[in-house]
Short mmCIF file of C-alpha atoms and ligand atoms in Angstrom, two decimals:
data_model
loop_
_atom_site.label_atom_id
_atom_site.label_comp_id
_atom_site.label_asym_id
_atom_site.label_seq_id
_atom_site.Cartn_x
_atom_site.Cartn_y
_atom_site.Cartn_z
CA MET F 9 24.46 44.09 -28.42
CA ASN F 10 24.61 47.06 -31.21
CA LYS F 11 28.36 48.00 -30.59
CA ASN F 12 29.07 48.87 -34.39
CA ASP F 13 25.73 50.75 -34.50
CA ASN F 14 27.30 54.02 -33.04
CA LEU F 15 24.05 55.69 -32.56
CA SER F 16 21.94 53.30 -31.02
CA ASN F 17 21.45 52.51 -27.17
CA PRO F 18 23.39 50.09 -25.14
CA ILE F 19 21.48 49.82 -22.60
CA GLN F 20 19.21 47.00 -23.61
CA HIS F 21 18.91 44.04 -20.60
CA GLN F 22 17.16 44.97 -16.86
CA VAL F 23 18.47 41.64 -14.89
CA TYR F 24 17.00 43.07 -11.68
CA HIS F 25 13.45 42.00 -13.16
CA ALA F 26 14.47 38.31 -12.24
CA LEU F 27 14.04 39.42 -8.56
CA PRO F 28 11.47 39.29 -6.01
CA ASP F 29 8.97 42.39 -7.00
CA ASP F 30 8.90 43.58 -2.94
CA VAL F 31 12.67 43.95 -3.48
CA TYR F 32 12.09 46.94 -6.22
CA SER F 33 9.97 49.58 -7.53
CA ASP F 34 9.34 50.04 -11.13
CA VAL F 35 9.80 53.68 -11.69
CA PRO F 36 11.32 56.24 -14.05
CA PRO F 37 13.51 58.81 -13.47
CA VAL F 38 11.87 62.42 -12.78
CA ARG F 39 12.23 64.55 -16.23
CA VAL F 40 14.81 67.40 -15.37
CA GLU F 41 14.95 71.36 -17.21
CA GLN F 42 17.52 71.56 -19.76
CA PRO F 43 20.10 68.67 -20.05
CA SER F 44 23.54 69.01 -20.59
CA LEU F 45 26.61 66.68 -21.02
CA LEU F 46 29.28 68.33 -18.61
CA ALA F 47 31.80 65.24 -18.93
CA LEU F 48 31.99 61.90 -20.88
CA ASN F 49 34.45 59.45 -19.40
CA HIS F 50 35.57 58.03 -22.73
CA ASP F 51 38.13 56.10 -21.76
CA LEU F 52 35.37 54.04 -20.11
CA LEU F 53 33.10 53.89 -22.87
CA SER F 54 36.22 52.25 -24.86
CA GLN F 55 36.74 49.64 -22.07
CA TYR F 56 33.36 48.79 -22.29
CA GLY F 57 34.01 48.72 -25.95
CA LEU F 58 30.90 51.07 -26.27
CA ALA F 59 31.09 53.63 -28.87
CA SER F 60 30.51 57.30 -27.79
CA SER F 61 28.68 59.31 -30.04
CA TRP F 62 24.91 57.70 -29.04
CA PHE F 63 26.33 59.31 -25.31
CA GLU F 64 26.48 62.04 -27.24
CA SER F 65 23.47 62.58 -28.66
CA ALA F 66 20.80 64.66 -27.64
CA GLU F 67 18.64 61.28 -27.29
CA GLY F 68 21.70 59.68 -25.17
CA ILE F 69 21.90 62.54 -22.90
CA ASN F 70 17.95 63.08 -22.50
CA PHE F 71 17.70 59.14 -21.70
CA LEU F 72 20.56 59.88 -19.09
CA ALA F 73 19.08 62.57 -18.16
CA GLY F 74 15.77 61.37 -17.01
CA ASN F 75 13.97 62.74 -19.98
CA HIS F 76 12.55 59.63 -21.67
CA ASP F 77 9.57 57.44 -21.82
CA TYR F 78 11.77 54.22 -21.04
CA ALA F 79 9.31 52.29 -22.49
CA GLU F 80 11.65 49.53 -23.72
CA GLN F 81 13.94 49.47 -20.32
CA HIS F 82 11.58 49.91 -17.55
CA PRO F 83 14.01 51.42 -14.78
CA ILE F 84 14.17 50.37 -11.18
CA ALA F 85 14.72 51.55 -7.69
CA MET F 86 16.19 49.33 -5.58
CA GLY F 87 15.02 48.68 -1.78
CA TYR F 88 17.43 47.99 0.40
CA ALA F 89 17.79 48.71 4.64
CA GLY F 90 21.19 49.17 6.62
CA HIS F 91 23.15 49.63 9.77
CA GLN F 92 24.09 53.39 9.46
CA PHE F 93 26.86 54.46 12.52
CA GLY F 94 25.35 50.80 13.99
CA HIS F 95 21.81 51.46 14.24
CA TYR F 96 18.98 49.79 12.25
CA SER F 97 17.47 51.22 9.17
CA PRO F 98 14.65 48.45 8.14
CA GLN F 99 13.74 51.14 5.15
CA LEU F 100 16.16 52.53 2.88
CA GLY F 101 16.95 52.34 -0.80
CA ASP F 102 17.43 54.14 -3.99
CA GLY F 103 16.15 57.30 -3.05
CA ARG F 104 17.68 59.66 -5.55
CA ALA F 105 18.76 56.46 -8.07
CA HIS F 106 17.15 54.98 -10.92
CA MET F 107 18.91 51.44 -12.70
CA LEU F 108 18.01 51.99 -16.25
CA GLY F 109 19.76 48.46 -16.89
CA GLN F 110 22.64 46.61 -18.62
CA PHE F 111 24.54 47.13 -21.33
CA LYS F 112 27.41 43.73 -22.50
CA ASP F 113 30.98 44.89 -21.92
CA ALA F 114 33.78 43.84 -24.65
CA ASN F 115 34.04 40.50 -22.15
CA GLY F 116 30.20 39.99 -22.15
CA GLN F 117 29.94 40.93 -18.83
CA LEU F 118 26.84 42.73 -17.87
CA ILE F 119 27.18 46.23 -16.64
CA ASP F 120 24.65 48.11 -14.35
CA VAL F 121 24.26 51.65 -15.48
CA GLN F 122 22.55 53.52 -12.53
CA LEU F 123 21.21 57.54 -12.02
CA LYS F 124 21.99 59.34 -9.05
CA GLY F 125 20.47 62.54 -8.72
CA SER F 126 17.64 61.70 -11.11
CA GLY F 127 14.13 62.18 -8.87
CA ARG F 128 12.20 61.07 -6.54
CA THR F 129 11.49 57.60 -5.52
CA PRO F 130 9.19 55.56 -3.28
CA TYR F 131 12.53 55.36 -1.01
CA SER F 132 12.81 59.00 -1.02
CA ARG F 133 11.58 59.27 2.09
CA GLY F 134 12.08 63.23 2.75
CA GLY F 135 14.46 63.76 0.27
CA ASP F 136 15.00 65.81 -2.94
CA GLY F 137 15.83 62.77 -4.52
CA ARG F 138 18.49 64.67 -6.44
CA ALA F 139 22.01 65.63 -6.76
CA THR F 140 24.70 68.90 -6.28
CA ARG F 141 27.21 69.89 -8.99
CA GLY F 142 29.83 69.21 -6.11
CA ALA F 143 28.69 65.78 -5.02
CA VAL F 144 28.85 64.45 -8.53
CA ILE F 145 32.28 65.62 -8.99
CA ARG F 146 33.59 64.31 -5.82
CA GLU F 147 31.95 60.97 -6.74
CA TYR F 148 33.76 61.03 -10.50
CA LEU F 149 36.81 62.00 -9.33
CA ILE F 150 37.30 60.23 -6.05
CA SER F 151 35.96 56.60 -7.91
CA GLU F 152 37.92 56.85 -11.42
CA ALA F 153 40.72 57.48 -8.94
CA MET F 154 40.09 54.01 -7.46
CA ALA F 155 40.15 52.70 -10.92
CA GLY F 156 43.79 54.56 -11.92
CA LEU F 157 44.97 52.75 -8.45
CA GLY F 158 43.53 49.27 -9.54
CA ILE F 159 41.20 48.67 -6.74
CA PRO F 160 37.89 48.02 -7.46
CA THR F 161 34.87 50.46 -7.79
CA THR F 162 31.86 51.42 -9.40
CA ARG F 163 32.69 53.96 -11.63
CA THR F 164 31.14 57.31 -13.75
CA LEU F 165 30.33 57.33 -17.01
CA ALA F 166 29.01 60.76 -17.30
CA MET F 167 28.05 63.66 -15.56
CA ILE F 168 25.05 65.42 -16.88
CA SER F 169 24.24 68.84 -15.97
CA THR F 170 20.16 69.22 -14.88
CA GLY F 171 19.68 72.88 -15.82
CA ASP F 172 17.74 73.15 -11.88
CA GLN F 173 18.68 74.15 -9.32
CA VAL F 174 18.81 72.20 -5.76
CA MET F 175 18.60 73.43 -2.12
CA ARG F 176 20.99 72.54 0.23
CA ASP F 177 21.96 74.55 3.82
CA TYR F 178 19.34 77.01 2.32
CA GLN F 179 21.83 77.86 -1.17
CA MET F 180 20.52 77.05 -4.22
CA VAL F 181 23.47 74.58 -6.61
CA PRO F 182 23.07 73.37 -9.51
CA GLY F 183 22.07 70.35 -10.14
CA ALA F 184 23.44 67.16 -11.71
CA ILE F 185 23.29 63.45 -12.08
CA GLN F 186 26.15 61.20 -11.90
CA VAL F 187 25.71 58.30 -14.23
CA ARG F 188 27.10 54.74 -12.21
CA THR F 189 28.36 51.99 -13.75
CA ALA F 190 29.44 49.05 -11.75
CA THR F 191 29.08 45.07 -12.19
CA SER F 192 26.62 44.89 -9.16
CA HIS F 193 24.31 46.88 -7.08
CA ILE F 194 23.25 44.48 -4.50
CA ARG F 195 24.60 45.28 -0.90
CA VAL F 196 24.83 44.13 2.15
CA GLY F 197 21.64 45.91 2.99
CA SER F 198 20.14 44.61 0.12
CA PHE F 199 19.83 40.98 1.82
CA GLN F 200 19.02 42.32 4.74
CA TYR F 201 15.90 44.24 2.98
CA ALA F 202 15.27 40.85 1.11
CA TYR F 203 15.23 38.70 4.74
CA ALA F 204 13.36 40.96 6.52
CA LYS F 205 10.35 41.30 3.72
CA LEU F 206 10.57 37.89 2.56
CA GLY F 207 12.25 35.53 5.03
CA GLU F 208 14.55 33.00 3.83
CA SER F 209 12.61 32.90 -0.04
CA GLY F 210 13.89 36.92 -0.45
CA VAL F 211 17.70 35.60 0.84
CA LYS F 212 17.87 32.87 -1.66
CA ALA F 213 16.47 34.56 -5.02
CA LEU F 214 18.85 37.01 -3.66
CA ALA F 215 22.21 34.53 -3.96
CA ASP F 216 21.03 32.27 -6.34
CA PHE F 217 21.12 35.66 -8.71
CA LEU F 218 24.36 36.73 -7.37
CA ILE F 219 25.95 33.37 -7.62
CA GLU F 220 24.19 33.26 -11.76
CA HIS F 221 25.60 36.55 -12.23
CA HIS F 222 28.75 37.37 -10.58
CA PHE F 223 29.95 34.27 -8.58
CA SER F 224 29.23 31.44 -11.42
CA ASP F 225 32.54 29.67 -10.25
CA ILE F 226 30.88 28.42 -7.32
CA ALA F 227 27.28 27.74 -8.54
CA GLU F 228 28.71 23.40 -8.80
CA SER F 229 29.79 24.10 -5.90
CA ASP F 230 28.82 21.17 -2.62
CA ASN F 231 27.44 24.13 -0.47
CA LYS F 232 26.73 26.83 -2.73
CA TYR F 233 25.31 29.47 -0.23
CA LEU F 234 28.39 29.20 2.16
CA ALA F 235 30.87 28.72 -0.86
CA LEU F 236 29.24 32.71 -2.20
CA PHE F 237 29.10 33.63 1.57
CA GLU F 238 32.68 32.89 1.47
CA ALA F 239 33.57 34.23 -1.96
CA ILE F 240 31.73 37.40 -0.50
CA CYS F 241 34.51 37.74 2.43
CA VAL F 242 37.34 37.30 0.14
CA ARG F 243 36.34 40.27 -2.12
CA GLN F 244 35.88 42.20 0.90
CA ALA F 245 38.44 41.17 2.81
CA ASN F 246 41.20 42.19 -0.03
CA LEU F 247 39.53 45.08 -0.63
CA ILE F 248 39.47 46.88 2.58
CA ALA F 249 43.08 45.78 2.50
CA GLN F 250 43.92 47.82 -1.09
CA TRP F 251 41.91 50.78 0.53
CA MET F 252 43.98 50.98 3.54
CA LEU F 253 47.02 50.56 1.84
CA VAL F 254 46.58 53.83 -0.33
CA GLY F 255 45.67 55.66 2.87
CA PHE F 256 42.01 55.48 2.04
CA ILE F 257 39.31 56.32 4.77
CA HIS F 258 35.44 55.36 3.19
CA GLY F 259 34.09 57.01 5.52
CA VAL F 260 30.44 55.72 5.42
CA MET F 261 31.13 51.91 5.84
CA ASN F 262 27.41 51.42 6.81
CA THR F 263 26.07 47.89 5.51
CA ASP F 264 23.62 50.08 2.45
CA ASN F 265 26.64 51.42 1.07
CA MET F 266 29.18 47.88 0.98
CA SER F 267 29.18 45.92 -2.44
CA LEU F 268 28.55 42.43 -2.04
CA VAL F 269 30.84 41.97 -5.45
CA GLY F 270 33.49 43.59 -3.42
CA GLU F 271 33.82 47.19 -5.39
CA THR F 272 33.90 50.48 -3.54
CA ILE F 273 30.62 51.68 -3.46
CA ASP F 274 28.99 55.27 -2.44
CA PHE F 275 32.01 57.94 -2.31
CA GLY F 276 30.41 60.27 0.43
CA PRO F 277 32.57 62.19 2.86
CA CYS F 278 35.61 59.51 1.95
CA ALA F 279 39.52 60.86 1.33
CA PHE F 280 42.68 59.51 0.93
CA MET F 281 44.66 60.90 3.65
CA ASP F 282 47.43 63.19 3.18
CA GLU F 283 49.07 63.59 7.18
CA PHE F 284 48.56 59.95 8.47
CA LYS F 285 47.31 59.41 11.45
CA THR F 286 45.83 55.55 12.57
CA ASN F 287 42.52 56.61 13.84
CA LYS F 288 42.04 59.73 11.38
CA VAL F 289 38.23 60.38 10.45
CA PHE F 290 37.27 63.56 8.05
CA SER F 291 33.46 62.38 7.90
CA SER F 292 31.48 65.18 9.68
CA ILE F 293 29.15 62.45 10.16
CA ASP F 294 31.44 60.10 12.28
CA ARG F 295 31.06 61.64 15.40
CA GLU F 296 32.17 58.47 17.34
CA SER F 297 35.62 57.29 14.81
CA ARG F 298 33.09 54.12 13.69
CA TYR F 299 34.98 54.16 10.40
CA ALA F 300 38.48 55.75 11.27
CA TRP F 301 41.09 54.54 9.01
CA ASP F 302 42.36 51.47 11.06
CA GLN F 303 38.52 50.66 12.12
CA GLN F 304 37.92 49.57 8.31
CA ALA F 305 38.83 45.92 8.92
CA ASN F 306 36.74 45.44 12.17
CA ILE F 307 33.95 47.21 10.58
CA GLY F 308 33.72 45.06 7.42
CA TYR F 309 33.88 41.82 9.68
CA TRP F 310 30.74 43.48 11.56
CA ASN F 311 29.12 44.20 8.15
CA LEU F 312 29.52 40.61 7.18
CA GLN F 313 28.08 39.14 10.41
CA ARG F 314 25.02 41.17 9.96
CA LEU F 315 25.15 39.84 6.48
CA ALA F 316 25.41 36.25 7.87
CA GLU F 317 22.69 36.59 10.21
CA THR F 318 20.33 36.79 6.56
CA PHE F 319 22.47 33.95 5.40
CA LEU F 320 22.12 31.36 7.94
CA PRO F 321 18.42 30.13 6.83
CA LEU F 322 20.48 28.55 3.92
CA LEU F 323 23.24 27.18 4.88
CA ASP F 324 21.34 24.95 7.61
CA SER F 325 18.19 24.54 9.09
CA ASP F 326 19.58 23.54 12.54
CA SER F 327 20.17 27.47 13.53
CA ASP F 328 23.14 26.20 15.50
CA LYS F 329 24.71 24.32 13.13
CA ALA F 330 24.04 27.13 10.37
CA VAL F 331 26.06 29.28 13.00
CA GLU F 332 28.70 27.16 13.61
CA LYS F 333 29.11 26.54 9.58
CA VAL F 334 29.24 30.37 9.06
CA GLN F 335 32.76 30.74 11.38
CA ALA F 336 34.69 29.41 8.69
CA PRO F 337 34.37 32.24 6.27
CA LEU F 338 34.40 34.89 8.41
CA THR F 339 37.89 33.54 9.78
CA THR F 340 38.92 33.19 6.49
CA TYR F 341 37.90 36.98 6.04
CA ILE F 342 40.37 37.85 8.75
CA ASN F 343 42.91 35.89 7.15
CA THR F 344 42.57 37.11 4.04
CA PHE F 345 42.46 40.43 5.03
CA GLN F 346 45.72 40.21 7.24
CA HIS F 347 47.78 38.58 4.72
CA ALA F 348 46.55 41.27 2.12
CA PHE F 349 47.55 43.85 4.02
CA GLU F 350 50.78 42.42 4.98
CA GLN F 351 51.87 41.36 1.95
CA GLY F 352 50.77 44.60 0.27
CA LEU F 353 52.62 47.10 2.86
CA LYS F 354 55.85 44.65 2.33
CA ARG F 355 55.40 45.72 -1.19
CA LYS F 356 55.19 49.61 -0.37
CA LEU F 357 58.53 49.11 1.73
CA GLY F 358 60.06 47.10 -0.84
CA VAL F 359 60.68 44.11 1.98
CA THR F 360 61.00 40.52 1.21
CA VAL F 361 63.10 38.93 3.25
CA SER F 362 61.41 38.06 6.73
CA THR F 363 64.10 38.18 9.38
CA PRO F 364 63.48 39.17 12.96
CA ASP F 365 64.42 43.09 11.90
CA ALA F 366 62.83 43.16 8.66
CA GLU F 367 59.83 41.87 10.46
CA ASP F 368 60.61 44.83 13.33
CA LEU F 369 60.77 47.57 10.81
CA VAL F 370 57.74 46.34 9.00
CA ASN F 371 55.44 46.08 11.77
CA HIS F 372 56.72 49.73 12.85
CA ALA F 373 56.78 51.38 9.85
CA LEU F 374 53.17 52.81 9.90
CA PRO F 375 53.42 54.04 13.74
CA MET F 376 56.57 55.56 12.71
CA VAL F 377 55.18 57.52 9.82
CA ALA F 378 52.52 58.20 11.65
CA ALA F 379 55.15 59.68 15.25
CA GLU F 380 56.38 61.58 12.61
CA GLY F 381 53.20 63.16 10.75
CA MET F 382 54.75 62.62 7.40
CA ASP F 383 52.13 62.43 3.92
CA PHE F 384 51.24 58.93 3.49
CA THR F 385 51.58 59.01 -0.26
CA GLN F 386 54.66 61.58 -0.05
CA PHE F 387 56.64 59.11 2.51
CA PHE F 388 56.17 55.82 0.27
CA ASP F 389 56.70 57.89 -2.93
CA ALA F 390 59.93 59.45 -2.05
CA LEU F 391 61.18 56.06 -0.26
CA THR F 392 60.39 54.28 -3.21
CA ARG F 393 62.59 56.96 -5.33
CA VAL F 394 65.19 56.69 -2.85
CA ALA F 395 65.40 53.26 -3.95
CA GLN F 396 65.92 53.89 -7.27
CA GLY F 397 68.79 55.92 -6.73
CA SER F 398 67.65 59.27 -5.70
CA PRO F 399 69.37 60.60 -2.12
CA ASN F 400 68.60 59.65 0.82
CA SER F 401 67.54 63.23 1.56
CA ASP F 402 64.61 62.70 -0.41
CA VAL F 403 62.67 60.68 2.56
CA LEU F 404 64.51 62.77 5.59
CA ALA F 405 63.10 65.79 4.44
CA LEU F 406 60.09 64.08 5.46
CA PHE F 407 61.46 63.62 8.97
CA SER F 408 61.12 65.99 11.82
CA ASN F 409 63.37 64.00 13.45
CA GLN F 410 66.88 63.86 11.21
CA GLU F 411 68.64 61.88 13.88
CA LYS F 412 65.74 58.96 13.92
CA GLY F 413 65.09 59.21 10.19
CA GLU F 414 68.51 58.05 9.23
CA GLN F 415 68.68 55.73 11.45
CA TRP F 416 65.85 54.58 10.19
CA LEU F 417 66.99 54.84 6.76
CA ASN F 418 70.10 52.79 7.45
CA SER F 419 68.02 49.98 8.85
CA TRP F 420 65.97 50.08 6.01
CA GLN F 421 68.51 50.52 3.12
CA GLU F 422 69.86 47.09 5.09
CA ILE F 423 67.12 45.45 4.80
CA ARG F 424 66.41 46.28 1.13
CA GLU F 425 69.88 45.07 0.24
CA HIS F 426 69.00 41.68 0.86
CA SER F 427 65.33 41.70 -0.54
CA THR F 428 64.82 40.81 -4.33
CA GLU F 429 61.60 42.83 -4.99
CA THR F 430 62.62 45.31 -7.83
CA VAL F 431 61.94 49.08 -7.73
CA SER F 432 59.20 48.55 -10.40
CA ALA F 433 57.30 46.56 -8.40
CA MET F 434 57.94 49.19 -5.26
CA ARG F 435 56.30 52.00 -7.83
CA THR F 436 53.43 49.69 -8.36
CA ALA F 437 52.22 49.49 -4.61
CA ASN F 438 53.05 53.19 -4.51
CA PRO F 439 51.30 55.91 -5.91
CA THR F 440 52.61 59.59 -6.49
CA LEU F 441 49.18 60.96 -6.80
CA VAL F 442 46.02 60.22 -5.01
CA ALA F 443 42.97 62.48 -5.07
CA ARG F 444 43.92 64.94 -2.46
CA ASN F 445 41.06 66.30 -0.44
CA HIS F 446 41.91 70.17 -1.33
CA GLN F 447 42.13 69.80 -4.87
CA VAL F 448 39.20 68.14 -4.89
CA GLU F 449 37.28 70.34 -2.89
CA GLN F 450 38.97 73.27 -4.93
CA ALA F 451 37.54 71.67 -8.47
CA ILE F 452 34.26 71.38 -7.06
CA GLN F 453 34.63 75.13 -6.09
CA ASP F 454 35.52 76.38 -9.26
CA ALA F 455 32.73 74.53 -11.19
CA THR F 456 30.11 75.20 -8.90
CA GLU F 457 31.14 78.75 -8.59
CA ARG F 458 32.66 79.54 -11.83
CA ASP F 459 31.44 76.79 -14.38
CA ASP F 460 35.39 76.40 -14.37
CA PHE F 461 35.87 72.54 -15.04
CA ALA F 462 40.07 72.99 -16.24
CA LEU F 463 40.68 71.23 -12.93
CA PHE F 464 37.94 68.59 -12.75
CA HIS F 465 39.29 68.03 -16.46
CA ARG F 466 42.92 68.16 -14.90
CA LEU F 467 42.86 65.73 -12.06
CA ASN F 468 40.71 63.34 -13.91
CA GLU F 469 43.33 62.86 -16.89
CA ALA F 470 46.33 62.88 -14.00
CA LEU F 471 44.57 60.41 -11.58
CA LYS F 472 44.17 57.96 -14.64
CA THR F 473 47.83 56.78 -14.72
CA PRO F 474 48.71 57.66 -10.27
CA TYR F 475 52.02 55.30 -10.38
CA THR F 476 53.64 57.11 -13.36
CA VAL F 477 55.77 59.77 -12.22
CA SER F 478 55.48 62.78 -14.46
CA GLU F 479 57.15 66.19 -14.33
CA GLU F 480 54.33 67.95 -15.60
CA ASN F 481 52.15 66.49 -12.82
CA GLN F 482 54.45 66.81 -9.95
CA ASP F 483 52.45 70.04 -8.49
CA LEU F 484 49.65 67.77 -7.39
CA GLN F 485 52.18 65.91 -5.30
CA ALA F 486 51.97 69.07 -2.93
CA ALA F 487 50.45 68.18 0.47
CA PRO F 488 47.76 71.07 1.52
CA ALA F 489 49.16 74.43 2.99
CA PRO F 490 47.95 74.78 5.99
CA ASN F 491 44.86 77.10 4.94
CA GLU F 492 43.95 74.69 2.33
CA ARG F 493 43.52 71.67 4.72
CA VAL F 494 40.18 69.68 4.55
CA LEU F 495 39.69 68.88 8.32
CA ARG F 496 36.39 67.58 7.64
CA THR F 497 34.18 65.84 4.91
CA PHE F 498 30.66 66.24 4.84
CA CYS F 499 28.03 64.18 2.89
CA GLY F 500 27.33 67.62 0.21
CA THR F 501 24.53 65.38 -1.02
P1 AMP S 15 23.81 57.60 1.03
O1 AMP S 15 23.77 58.57 1.96
O2 AMP S 15 23.76 58.04 -0.35
O3 AMP S 15 24.53 56.24 0.80
O4 AMP S 15 22.39 57.96 0.98
C1 AMP S 15 21.40 56.35 2.06
C2 AMP S 15 19.99 56.88 2.26
O5 AMP S 15 19.51 58.14 1.66
C3 AMP S 15 19.59 56.23 0.60
O6 AMP S 15 18.35 55.43 0.84
C4 AMP S 15 19.56 57.27 -0.38
O7 AMP S 15 18.74 56.92 -1.16
C5 AMP S 15 18.99 58.52 0.39
N1 AMP S 15 19.33 59.83 -0.01
C6 AMP S 15 20.08 60.51 0.29
N2 AMP S 15 20.10 62.15 -0.76
C7 AMP S 15 18.61 61.80 -0.84
C8 AMP S 15 18.37 62.72 -1.55
N3 AMP S 15 18.21 64.04 -1.61
N4 AMP S 15 16.81 62.29 -1.70
C9 AMP S 15 16.12 61.38 -1.74
N5 AMP S 15 16.98 60.41 -0.90
C10 AMP S 15 18.24 60.50 -0.72
MG1 MG S 16 24.45 54.79 0.26
#
């Protein structure tokens, strides 16, 4: 790579060309009127070991906006299928995204660079292939907040203004492109698509590709496809546990929105909860609460079962035996999730003992937070402060019933005294800041209606260090006032 050569394009690979050509289409992005750079993620570039100069040059901006000949890269749009809210759609795919290619990061890992909102593709169906500035800001802020929390996620490298307007809800709004990076864009839906198009050979090609690029440690396993399926299950279980432990609701866990490398992908109507409710749903399109906070682990399992269906021919030529073989990894998924979630919750509470009293407190902690209607992030933040020596009133202020609050704090403090977890370890499980919906919406409104990106930049900066207690960001810890509450989030694509 030309790491030291600041003005050359680092995107030099197109690894997906190794896949059967039925699972993608060669198609360049569509030109835009007047591209400009709205935001560039300098920290991410330096983490990748890339200089920013080329990305800020006219050539770089045009390249990321769709205004280039791409003679060397051969961009593609990927095909995928997917169960959307439980119903199978055989033909989804990148309807408004183009995979430009990959660069090698400082560790030698290939990183996908994908444009989202870059024009129509063979998978666009009725869509215009474009994205709004608001939707790009949303994914930018939330994916970077996720990274700040230390949770695996696709990233946002840049946001480009197209200079074009797009029509949404009978209104013209500014168009934008998200430059998204990820270690992979292969989804459960990619396997469903390859299986439907090509059968066993398609699934084998995708599985071999994943092993080569992302799961090389299992390449020598006896039954490498079963080992691959298990490794995917483990990553997914850990990911979903991590989401839930910070009160995150993905919102649209369709099989096309589940990445097989275990990164959070496709931030649509997602949200970090303010007031905690176990069956909370934000998405305006999730009418049956399929993707509620407390359903996410079950849905992960359901999605992995759909993936398992495509894996069966790789596991055994006898389909009954294949079905039998796939049970163990699915059980591993359940056990891994439960372990990760329980351990994570104990860390959040600063509890390391396993006495019956301690188990009881841990098991009832979240129902208690829900019954009191407390703010999820504020409760665990206040608890960390009290563990650190702040007055009990920091936590008590969040209880509507003071007597209940005092009782709960007393039993917690007793258990805490016998626990060995340090306060700083407790802090690493309890962020002070999450990307709150009302703040994200305000940043979108400012940027869309007034070209004012101040809040966007401020949130972006603050959310890089969500576990740091800072005077200057104290106002960002506030829960929404009643008139600021966002009750529903929309795809707003
Ligand atoms: P998403 O809700 O972003 O996960 O998208 C679901 C499917 O709809 C994917 O196949 C997208 O590519 C497609 N899609 C979403 N928005 C558009 C659009 N504006 N134009 C074309 N396809 C779209
Ligand atoms: Mg999607």
